[in-house]
Amino acid sequence: MENRDIRLKEIRGFHVGGALHKLSGFKGEAVARAAGDTPTTMDMNGDHMVGQMYATHYRQAEPRFGLPIMLWHGGGLTGACWEDTPAGGPGWLDYFLRDGFDVVVSDAFERGRASWPPYPQFLGQEPEHRSLNVVWHHFRFGARGTYPPILDAQTARQMAYPGLQFSIENLEQFGRQFVPRWTCTEDLTIAAYGALLKKIGPCVVIGHSQGGYYALQCARLFPELVRAVVAVEPPAAPVAANAPGTHVPHLFVWGDYIHGKSETWSRYFRAVEDYRQVLGDSGTPVEVMELPEQGIRGNSHMLIMDQNNQLIVKRVRDWLIEHVRA
Amino acid sequence: MENRDIRLKEIRGFHVGGALHKLSGFKGEAVARAAGDTPTTMDMNGDHMVGQMYATHYRQAEPRFGLPIMLWHGGGLTGACWEDTPAGGPGWLDYFLRDGFDVVVSDAFERGRASWPPYPQFLGQEPEHRSLNVVWHHFRFGARGTYPPILDAQTARQMAYPGLQFSIENLEQFGRQFVPRWTCTEDLTIAAYGALLKKIGPCVVIGHSQGGYYALQCARLFPELVRAVVAVEPPAAPVAANAPGTHVPHLFVWGDYIHGKSETWSRYFRAVEDYRQVLGDSGTPVEVMELPEQGIRGNSHMLIMDQNNQLIVKRVRDWLIEHVRA
């Protein structure tokens, strides 16, 4: 498939959602507007758009599937996480485009091109930015406490889990993708995803990590628009008692090194399984794809960009073709 | 041309540049990592990548031109500014892709998907975010002091310059594109652009506003890689005494409402004209395209997304075909 050209009717990036806010009482410091210019204080008070998000819509010349696929990134990342791997290989976007799917790749509110409001009064707390040290065990590249003392390729590979599919030799390259994130923006983020869904119309949502959580929430909140959900390692699920509200097909995808390896991810897994149970009990078609159970071992939390990511996305694509009426 | 499909060999998003920094002594506040989770303080100390930038590389199945075109955005914006107009029409990216050019659209350091370091010790000052009020006159949608009291379509059009080509009815939509920016990051930004140029190889750089300034700088700093420059309304130019260092073709593009209308832009224009003079005196092929002199009136600073942007990009494209050996 790598040799098949990508034939598109249109590629269109755009922003959607958010609202006008009036800033007042803000006093900045004097800075130069352009090289060589005299420093001046910019008056930032006035009208600003806050809460919007960004998306790129790829429309096929001849779509093979009746619904576009949305790709929603996880926390601390942007839509770029679907576009390549740390080793420079193709991501899930490449697969779906070559296979003839319409695709929408987005940056959630306050991440990437979506922008963020640099006024303390809007978000009320400071953002965080994951260090590679934390990512090492939280994304299950290696056990806690094994972050390599030197970040060269050989040392990183030695300290990582044996058989790890993540290209740990290129950990720094992965680190270039991280953006600051706030953890208090769920309502604004869901409102922006809602605006995106309304603009694009009925679709399939594939969400990774925090994006998987938002996919589950939006399937409940916008049942007429989200026609199927693929939640790749969501760290949380909607409150189970509220589960009914959608009956579209759900697929949950999990990598390796969870059970008996990561206390945090075992806890996340159980919470999401509880939700999956309630969904299934209410008649919603649900499927769980635990990759190790299918003989696919070595996948980190970043399985969408692991070295075998094309094999995994093909299984997701096959599930879509089989279970989703487009 | 709008009906011609886009046929690509590959679309690849990636990050490039920057370096590993070790953060220490940072103490954050306790926040919840995922919905329903107990708030914890994340230890942000450790290894972080800082200074990188983001780009998407569109490679044609059958390129019509031997050099890729880089599209560099201006201050307070991201690569998204090339992707649509506030009215939802095609941007310059659409034109070049349909016309068969390889294109690289990027987000400079600390803008959009490039990420920014949320630690005061790295950048040393606060970012700024332009209000629509400031943009109104600074981007030459209307005279200073005429920002509409109500932002409805009719009032905005009444207050704007007569004949304005910018879709002022959609000013809020344009406002969704703004990102915070720092004004102290020139060295890191140029270093990242240098890394991008080295990765992509010889190319044509089209830069808008601040991106036009960076294009002029990078043409001097990386003369073997930048084979032509199109500077669209750059607000500044390199120090004229240093001008020689590149002899590749330069095109300068300017919109309307500058002379006799905007003191700021008249000053920017004169500074850039001084540089253009030195370039020309040193034997560099230079051309200035003042749109009103060609009978194209009503263009704002955002001429790349004005309603007649497809007409303007065609002139730029014709200049490239005529003057640049690819």
XYZ file of C-alpha atoms in Angstrom:
652
model
C 0.000 0.000 0.000
C 2.965 2.316 0.560
C 3.273 2.809 -3.168
C -0.320 3.807 -3.787
C -0.645 7.553 -4.454
C -2.956 9.728 -2.375
C -5.666 11.305 -4.555
C -7.573 14.089 -2.881
C -10.386 16.388 -3.911
C -9.390 18.851 -1.201
C -7.170 19.482 1.807
C -8.556 22.195 4.024
C -7.237 23.354 7.410
C -9.602 25.442 9.538
C -10.536 26.528 13.046
C -13.903 25.937 14.686
C -15.613 26.600 18.023
C -14.754 28.984 20.818
C -16.250 32.362 21.585
C -15.375 36.032 21.780
C -13.962 37.194 25.113
C -13.248 40.743 26.141
C -9.969 41.178 27.997
C -9.571 44.201 30.243
C -7.208 45.373 32.929
C -4.285 43.494 31.443
C -0.925 45.221 31.517
C 1.952 43.697 29.563
C 5.642 44.493 29.445
C 7.401 46.492 26.727
C 8.772 44.320 23.908
C 10.035 44.913 20.352
C 7.423 44.098 17.699
C 9.956 43.487 14.932
C 13.733 43.209 14.759
C 15.327 46.615 15.361
C 12.065 48.204 16.424
C 11.754 50.293 19.582
C 10.238 48.219 22.398
C 6.643 49.151 23.052
C 3.935 47.807 25.321
C 1.218 46.125 23.305
C -2.267 46.814 24.516
C -3.671 43.290 24.703
C -6.994 44.464 26.129
C -9.932 43.985 23.816
C -11.569 41.191 21.842
C -10.014 37.718 21.622
C -11.324 34.362 20.452
C -10.960 31.670 23.125
C -11.838 27.973 23.116
C -11.551 27.169 19.417
C -9.788 24.141 17.960
C -7.981 23.340 14.708
C -8.527 20.582 12.145
C -7.357 19.498 8.695
C -9.979 17.842 6.525
C -8.639 15.487 3.819
C -11.326 14.671 1.257
C -10.677 11.818 -1.142
C -11.221 12.149 -4.887
C -12.940 8.752 -4.680
C -13.788 7.860 -1.061
C -13.998 4.144 -0.315
C -16.085 4.625 2.852
C -19.166 6.745 3.488
C -17.997 8.330 6.750
C -14.911 10.423 7.472
C -12.547 9.219 10.177
C -11.602 11.690 12.902
C -8.213 11.235 14.552
C -8.124 12.767 18.062
C -4.743 13.022 19.821
C -3.895 12.384 23.460
C -2.799 14.677 26.295
C 0.362 16.693 25.803
C 0.348 15.960 22.073
C -1.256 17.352 18.901
C -2.635 15.952 15.656
C 1.001 15.560 14.582
C 1.089 12.278 16.535
C -0.871 10.611 13.694
C 1.482 11.863 10.971
C 4.775 10.050 11.442
C 6.740 7.846 13.814
C 9.855 8.825 15.798
C 11.861 6.796 13.257
C 10.339 8.797 10.367
C 7.888 6.153 9.161
C 4.226 6.536 8.258
C 1.556 7.060 10.895
C -2.136 6.100 10.908
C -3.000 9.150 8.779
C -0.860 7.837 5.918
C -2.593 4.450 6.107
C -6.131 5.796 6.013
C -5.363 8.306 3.250
C -3.761 5.676 1.006
C -6.630 3.306 1.727
C -9.142 5.885 0.477
C -10.733 7.173 3.693
C -11.709 10.792 4.247
C -9.803 11.877 7.363
C -9.980 14.779 9.817
C -6.877 15.334 11.989
C -7.293 17.902 14.735
C -5.622 19.799 17.567
C -7.847 20.064 20.651
C -8.349 23.354 22.487
C -5.126 24.773 23.999
C -2.945 22.329 22.017
C -0.971 23.061 18.867
C -2.635 25.194 16.227
C -5.808 25.442 18.297
C -4.095 28.184 20.338
C -4.329 28.877 24.064
C -5.241 32.048 25.962
C -2.155 33.531 27.654
C -4.142 35.315 30.344
C -4.245 33.772 33.801
C -7.904 34.746 34.210
C -9.072 32.329 31.510
C -7.570 29.025 32.585
C -6.777 29.742 36.213
C -3.754 27.459 36.523
C -0.375 26.797 34.963
C 0.068 24.192 32.213
C 2.243 21.153 32.558
C 4.745 19.685 30.133
C 5.799 16.069 30.465
C 9.495 15.335 30.854
C 10.963 12.405 28.962
C 11.720 10.923 32.386
C 8.006 10.721 33.242
C 6.993 9.620 29.745
C 9.466 6.739 29.956
C 7.405 4.748 32.446
C 4.009 6.435 32.002
C 3.954 5.551 28.299
C 5.387 2.096 29.156
C 8.696 2.258 27.329
C 10.396 0.789 30.391
C 9.787 0.098 34.065
C 9.651 2.970 36.544
C 13.152 3.899 37.641
C 14.897 2.638 34.501
C 15.103 5.962 32.622
C 18.510 5.818 30.951
C 21.327 7.838 32.535
C 22.495 8.724 29.009
C 20.041 9.144 26.144
C 22.035 7.412 23.419
C 20.341 4.836 21.235
C 22.125 1.818 22.699
C 21.580 2.727 26.347
C 17.919 3.562 25.723
C 17.344 0.188 24.043
C 19.104 -1.662 26.873
C 17.003 -0.004 29.571
C 13.657 -0.346 27.745
C 11.309 -3.337 28.003
C 12.686 -6.249 25.946
C 10.842 -6.475 22.659
C 9.518 -2.910 22.883
C 7.986 -1.854 19.553
C 8.416 1.872 20.252
C 11.479 3.256 18.482
C 13.195 4.116 21.747
C 16.391 5.017 19.874
C 14.472 8.103 18.742
C 13.049 9.139 22.105
C 14.268 12.728 21.626
C 12.468 12.922 18.299
C 9.252 11.881 20.050
C 9.942 14.531 22.715
C 9.765 17.216 20.009
C 6.023 16.505 19.709
C 5.112 17.394 23.302
C 3.116 20.538 23.946
C 2.090 22.081 27.260
C -1.345 21.038 28.476
C -3.848 22.208 30.993
C -5.847 19.690 33.007
C -8.810 21.965 33.749
C -10.170 22.365 30.219
C -12.488 19.392 29.731
C -15.674 21.436 29.261
C -14.138 23.817 26.713
C -12.470 20.911 24.915
C -15.709 18.940 24.595
C -17.562 22.064 23.428
C -14.965 22.545 20.686
C -15.135 18.860 19.655
C -18.904 19.281 19.488
C -18.498 22.240 17.131
C -16.112 20.190 14.984
C -18.533 17.251 14.848
C -21.388 19.542 13.828
C -19.296 21.082 11.072
C -18.114 17.740 9.633
C -21.267 15.703 10.223
C -21.620 11.963 10.907
C -18.234 10.284 11.307
C -16.115 7.649 13.029
C -13.949 8.911 15.897
C -10.616 7.266 16.627
C -9.126 8.724 19.791
C -5.805 7.948 21.410
C -5.320 8.231 25.182
C -7.059 11.420 26.391
C -8.510 11.680 22.869
C -10.038 8.234 23.414
C -11.689 9.471 26.587
C -13.098 12.464 24.688
C -14.292 10.129 21.933
C -16.260 8.076 24.476
C -17.771 11.236 25.977
C -18.676 12.745 22.610
C -20.290 9.473 21.461
C -22.725 9.922 24.376
C -23.185 13.664 23.932
C -23.533 13.678 20.120
C -25.030 10.254 19.327
C -26.375 11.400 15.959
C -22.881 12.424 14.825
C -20.503 9.820 16.244
C -21.335 6.591 14.377
C -18.522 4.493 15.859
C -15.742 4.906 18.412
C -12.267 3.441 18.474
C -10.745 4.247 21.875
C -7.023 3.510 21.876
C -5.837 3.206 25.486
C -8.195 5.757 27.054
C -7.050 6.621 30.595
C -10.645 7.079 31.764
C -14.248 6.578 30.721
C -17.531 8.429 31.266
C -19.349 7.705 34.529
C -20.710 4.183 33.982
C -24.236 4.875 35.285
C -24.656 7.308 32.396
C -23.399 4.926 29.761
C -26.529 4.456 27.694
C -27.068 7.347 25.355
C -25.227 5.785 22.469
C -25.520 2.364 20.892
C -22.937 2.685 18.137
C -20.101 0.181 17.814
C -17.179 0.662 20.216
C -13.696 -0.801 19.844
C -11.142 -0.598 22.660
C -7.472 -1.150 21.778
C -4.763 -1.901 24.360
C -1.041 -2.511 24.064
C 1.436 -4.500 26.138
C 3.061 -4.040 29.571
C -0.205 -3.247 31.360
C -1.179 -6.244 33.486
C 1.343 -6.929 36.217
C 3.602 -4.200 34.861
C 1.888 -0.835 35.309
C -0.229 -0.111 38.354
C -1.496 3.115 36.766
C -2.501 1.534 33.461
C -4.024 -1.499 35.160
C -6.244 0.920 37.064
C -7.139 2.854 33.913
C -7.846 -0.438 32.122
C -10.222 -1.639 34.843
C -12.136 1.653 34.889
C -12.589 1.535 31.132
C -13.562 -2.142 31.273
C -16.293 -1.245 33.792
C -17.652 1.239 31.284
C -17.358 -1.256 28.433
C -19.381 -3.726 30.529
C -22.205 -1.236 31.057
C -22.151 -0.372 27.362
C -22.352 -4.037 26.399
C -25.116 -4.729 28.912
C -27.163 -1.958 27.317
C -26.911 -3.624 23.921
C -24.102 -1.565 22.446
C -21.769 -3.579 20.199
C -18.418 -3.536 22.000
C -15.140 -5.218 21.237
C -11.855 -5.210 23.113
C -8.632 -5.694 21.192
C -5.862 -6.535 23.626
C -2.931 -6.772 21.261
C -0.892 -9.297 23.318
C -3.888 -11.670 23.256
C -3.702 -11.538 19.460
C -0.029 -12.393 19.541
C 1.043 -8.784 18.954
C 3.538 -8.039 21.712
C 5.782 -5.168 22.688
C 3.395 -2.252 22.177
C 3.722 0.835 24.334
C 1.029 3.387 25.117
C 2.144 5.060 21.863
C 1.065 2.078 19.762
C -0.214 4.471 17.084
C 3.423 5.313 16.319
C 5.142 2.078 17.350
C 7.209 0.307 14.685
C 4.342 -2.110 13.961
C 1.714 0.645 13.810
C 0.707 -0.197 10.231
C -0.197 -3.739 11.261
C -2.352 -2.430 14.106
C -4.121 0.215 12.065
C -5.004 -2.436 9.494
C -6.813 -4.416 12.206
C -8.685 -1.282 13.263
C -9.588 -0.597 9.649
C -10.820 -4.171 9.168
C -12.999 -3.828 12.281
C -14.459 -0.584 10.886
C -15.247 -2.118 7.515
C -16.923 -5.084 9.225
C -18.868 -3.325 11.987
C -19.706 0.177 10.836
C -22.476 0.973 8.375
C -21.183 3.877 6.312
C -8.014 24.854 -11.348
C -10.345 24.298 -8.400
C -11.579 21.093 -9.967
C -8.175 19.503 -10.480
C -7.520 16.726 -7.948
C -4.443 16.756 -5.722
C -2.241 13.718 -6.391
C 0.424 13.124 -3.785
C 3.140 10.552 -3.288
C 3.266 11.374 0.421
C 2.052 13.707 3.165
C 4.346 13.666 6.160
C 4.153 15.836 9.279
C 7.282 15.967 11.447
C 9.269 17.985 13.964
C 12.842 19.173 13.489
C 15.464 21.186 15.370
C 15.729 22.115 19.009
C 17.834 20.521 21.709
C 17.553 18.614 24.973
C 17.272 20.785 28.093
C 17.362 19.610 31.658
C 14.812 21.275 33.909
C 15.455 21.325 37.648
C 14.097 23.104 40.682
C 10.640 23.439 39.172
C 7.686 22.956 41.491
C 4.226 22.686 39.990
C 0.773 22.641 41.531
C -1.379 19.535 42.125
C -3.733 18.773 39.230
C -5.803 15.771 38.089
C -4.127 13.786 35.273
C -7.385 12.311 33.965
C -11.058 12.895 34.665
C -11.954 11.555 38.114
C -8.332 10.996 39.089
C -6.909 12.197 42.403
C -4.998 15.464 41.880
C -1.257 14.943 42.010
C 1.734 17.167 41.489
C 3.553 16.233 38.318
C 7.299 16.283 38.588
C 8.199 18.289 35.497
C 11.910 18.280 36.303
C 14.024 16.304 33.877
C 14.649 16.152 30.135
C 12.634 18.251 27.678
C 13.104 19.124 24.018
C 13.103 22.886 23.438
C 13.427 24.957 20.257
C 12.046 22.523 17.670
C 9.555 23.399 14.948
C 6.834 21.546 13.030
C 6.280 21.063 9.308
C 4.088 19.132 6.885
C 5.765 18.023 3.672
C 3.434 17.461 0.697
C 5.189 15.534 -2.080
C 3.530 15.419 -5.488
C 3.087 12.179 -7.395
C 4.299 14.121 -10.452
C 5.966 17.388 -9.404
C 5.835 20.160 -12.019
C 8.755 22.092 -10.467
C 12.169 20.927 -9.286
C 12.145 22.739 -5.939
C 9.697 22.496 -3.036
C 8.012 25.689 -1.878
C 8.192 26.523 1.815
C 5.333 28.569 3.280
C 6.410 30.461 6.425
C 3.707 32.170 8.501
C 3.800 35.549 10.217
C 3.832 36.616 13.883
C 0.965 35.451 16.054
C -0.128 32.932 13.439
C 0.734 29.359 12.382
C 0.975 27.415 9.140
C -2.828 27.289 9.222
C -2.845 30.811 7.700
C -1.989 29.266 4.291
C -4.780 26.689 4.443
C -8.039 28.604 4.158
C -9.586 32.068 4.224
C -11.892 33.478 6.920
C -14.764 32.937 4.466
C -13.816 29.250 4.083
C -12.169 29.515 0.657
C -8.869 28.073 -0.526
C -5.530 29.488 0.605
C -2.161 29.556 -1.128
C -1.472 25.937 -0.104
C -4.472 24.744 -2.123
C -3.245 26.650 -5.181
C 0.297 25.298 -5.118
C -0.829 21.718 -4.425
C -3.334 21.714 -7.295
C -0.741 23.296 -9.564
C 1.678 20.420 -8.892
C 4.232 21.988 -6.536
C 5.826 20.155 -3.633
C 5.008 22.251 -0.556
C 6.240 22.457 3.040
C 3.951 24.279 5.488
C 5.442 24.889 8.908
C 4.877 26.242 12.419
C 7.878 28.232 13.698
C 9.304 27.665 17.182
C 6.821 28.476 20.001
C 3.884 28.642 17.571
C 1.257 25.981 16.960
C 2.415 22.387 16.774
C 6.039 23.443 17.240
C 5.335 23.699 20.992
C 6.659 26.202 23.512
C 8.472 25.712 26.827
C 6.192 26.613 29.752
C 9.067 27.420 32.086
C 9.876 31.061 32.730
C 13.594 30.325 32.741
C 13.665 29.416 29.031
C 12.055 32.443 27.397
C 12.386 35.023 30.143
C 9.274 37.028 29.316
C 5.554 36.641 28.846
C 4.019 36.055 25.421
C 1.614 38.435 23.791
C -1.637 37.728 21.971
C -3.051 40.280 19.566
C -6.567 41.515 20.179
C -8.891 41.955 17.233
C -8.887 45.659 18.123
C -5.154 45.941 17.414
C -5.295 43.667 14.379
C -8.004 45.895 12.874
C -5.621 48.760 12.096
C -2.284 46.937 12.273
C -3.357 44.515 9.539
C -4.950 47.443 7.662
C -8.591 46.350 7.674
C -9.592 49.891 8.637
C -8.115 53.145 9.917
C -6.914 53.398 13.515
C -9.831 54.205 15.783
C -12.509 52.683 13.550
C -12.760 49.258 15.230
C -16.480 48.475 15.119
C -18.454 48.929 18.347
C -20.396 45.773 17.442
C -18.765 42.909 15.559
C -21.634 42.048 13.258
C -20.972 41.601 9.563
C -22.703 44.781 8.444
C -21.071 47.087 10.992
C -17.636 45.587 10.329
C -17.998 46.163 6.591
C -19.185 49.748 7.131
C -16.214 50.612 9.346
C -13.570 48.915 7.192
C -11.681 50.567 4.322
C -13.952 50.858 1.259
C -13.120 48.107 -1.215
C -11.292 46.002 1.382
C -10.574 42.529 -0.009
C -10.279 40.937 3.441
C -13.498 39.134 4.408
C -14.125 41.463 7.335
C -17.554 39.869 7.888
C -15.595 36.884 9.198
C -13.180 38.735 11.477
C -13.979 36.412 14.393
C -13.131 33.395 12.247
C -9.744 34.962 11.502
C -9.301 35.602 15.244
C -9.489 31.851 15.862
C -6.110 31.507 14.123
C -4.145 33.702 16.532
C -1.622 32.082 18.839
C 0.457 33.666 21.594
C 3.899 34.757 20.504
C 7.137 35.734 22.126
C 9.227 38.544 20.679
C 12.576 37.370 22.093
C 12.991 34.143 20.136
C 14.642 35.193 16.874
C 17.841 33.171 17.373
C 16.022 29.954 18.292
C 13.547 30.464 15.451
C 16.274 30.935 12.837
C 18.148 27.909 14.175
C 15.003 25.805 13.765
C 14.379 27.144 10.243
C 17.991 26.234 9.463
C 17.358 22.667 10.638
C 14.228 22.509 8.484
C 16.090 23.811 5.417
C 18.856 21.237 5.915
C 16.328 18.442 6.203
C 14.347 19.424 3.091
C 17.230 20.673 0.922
C 17.225 23.382 -1.755
C 13.878 25.168 -1.956
C 11.964 28.388 -2.533
C 10.846 30.220 0.617
C 7.639 32.237 0.613
C 7.271 34.088 3.884
C 4.429 36.289 5.053
C 5.045 39.182 7.460
C 7.454 38.011 10.194
C 7.945 34.871 8.089
C 9.045 37.120 5.238
C 11.649 38.690 7.492
C 12.899 35.214 8.460
C 12.966 34.240 4.787
C 15.240 37.210 4.006
C 17.518 36.310 6.918
C 17.688 32.625 6.039
C 18.465 33.428 2.378
C 21.635 35.137 3.660
C 22.478 32.499 6.266
C 21.776 29.423 4.110
C 22.510 30.612 0.546
C 23.055 27.086 -0.751
C 19.557 26.045 0.389
C 17.299 29.048 -0.250
C 17.146 29.363 -4.060
C 14.578 32.171 -4.148
C 12.675 34.342 -1.691
C 9.171 35.741 -1.856
C 8.757 38.170 1.030
C 5.111 39.119 1.454
C 4.901 42.339 3.494
C 7.926 41.734 5.730
C 7.915 44.190 8.667
C 11.715 44.354 8.706
C 14.795 43.334 6.757
C 18.333 42.230 7.631
C 20.844 45.001 8.348
C 21.517 46.463 4.903
C 25.319 46.590 5.225
C 25.260 42.799 5.445
C 23.015 42.323 2.457
C 25.345 40.493 0.099
C 25.655 36.849 0.979
C 22.909 35.715 -1.329
C 22.299 36.451 -4.974
C 19.147 34.433 -5.546
C 15.997 36.074 -6.933
C 13.931 38.084 -4.451
C 10.313 39.151 -4.883
C 8.661 41.611 -2.493
C 4.850 41.745 -2.421
C 2.860 44.607 -0.881
C -0.871 45.234 -0.510
C -2.926 48.417 -0.293
C -3.509 51.089 2.373
C 0.210 51.587 3.101
C 1.292 54.910 1.629
C -0.471 57.826 3.246
C -2.619 55.447 5.292
C -0.386 53.579 7.734
C 2.568 55.282 9.396
C 3.792 51.938 10.738
C 3.619 50.114 7.419
C 5.109 53.048 5.522
C 8.085 52.828 7.887
C 8.357 49.043 7.457
C 8.090 49.468 3.684
C 10.916 52.032 3.577
C 13.227 49.853 5.700
C 12.619 46.869 3.434
C 13.066 49.019 0.324
C 16.478 50.121 1.670
C 17.447 46.465 1.911
C 16.055 45.722 -1.528
C 18.192 48.578 -2.908
C 21.373 47.128 -1.405
C 20.451 43.689 -2.722
C 19.868 45.064 -6.188
C 23.105 47.090 -6.125
C 25.000 43.892 -5.351
C 23.612 42.232 -8.471
C 20.826 40.222 -6.860
C 17.714 39.961 -9.068
C 15.016 41.829 -7.157
C 11.449 42.673 -8.020
C 8.826 44.610 -6.110
C 5.171 43.810 -6.668
C 3.058 46.627 -5.275
C -0.405 45.288 -5.944
C -2.146 48.682 -6.276
C 0.364 49.636 -9.006
C -0.834 46.572 -10.926
C -4.432 47.658 -10.545
C -5.105 45.195 -7.721
C -6.630 47.286 -4.942
C -8.093 46.681 -1.521
C -5.559 44.215 -0.147
C -4.841 44.143 3.578
C -1.714 42.876 5.298
C -3.415 39.452 5.159
C -3.377 39.405 1.354
C -2.545 35.688 1.446
C -6.106 35.084 2.681
C -7.906 38.054 1.149
C -10.843 37.269 -1.149
C -8.647 37.727 -4.245
C -5.797 35.628 -2.844
C -5.926 33.146 -5.740
C -5.280 35.935 -8.227
C -2.273 37.131 -6.217
C -0.770 33.683 -5.710
C -0.998 33.089 -9.455
C 1.191 36.165 -10.032
C 3.695 34.892 -7.475
C 3.670 31.490 -9.135
C 4.216 33.044 -12.578
C 7.188 35.021 -11.206
C 8.649 31.800 -9.771
C 8.284 29.923 -13.049
C 9.913 32.794 -14.927
C 12.761 33.673 -12.553
C 13.735 30.575 -10.627
C 15.799 27.769 -12.104
C 14.444 24.575 -10.570
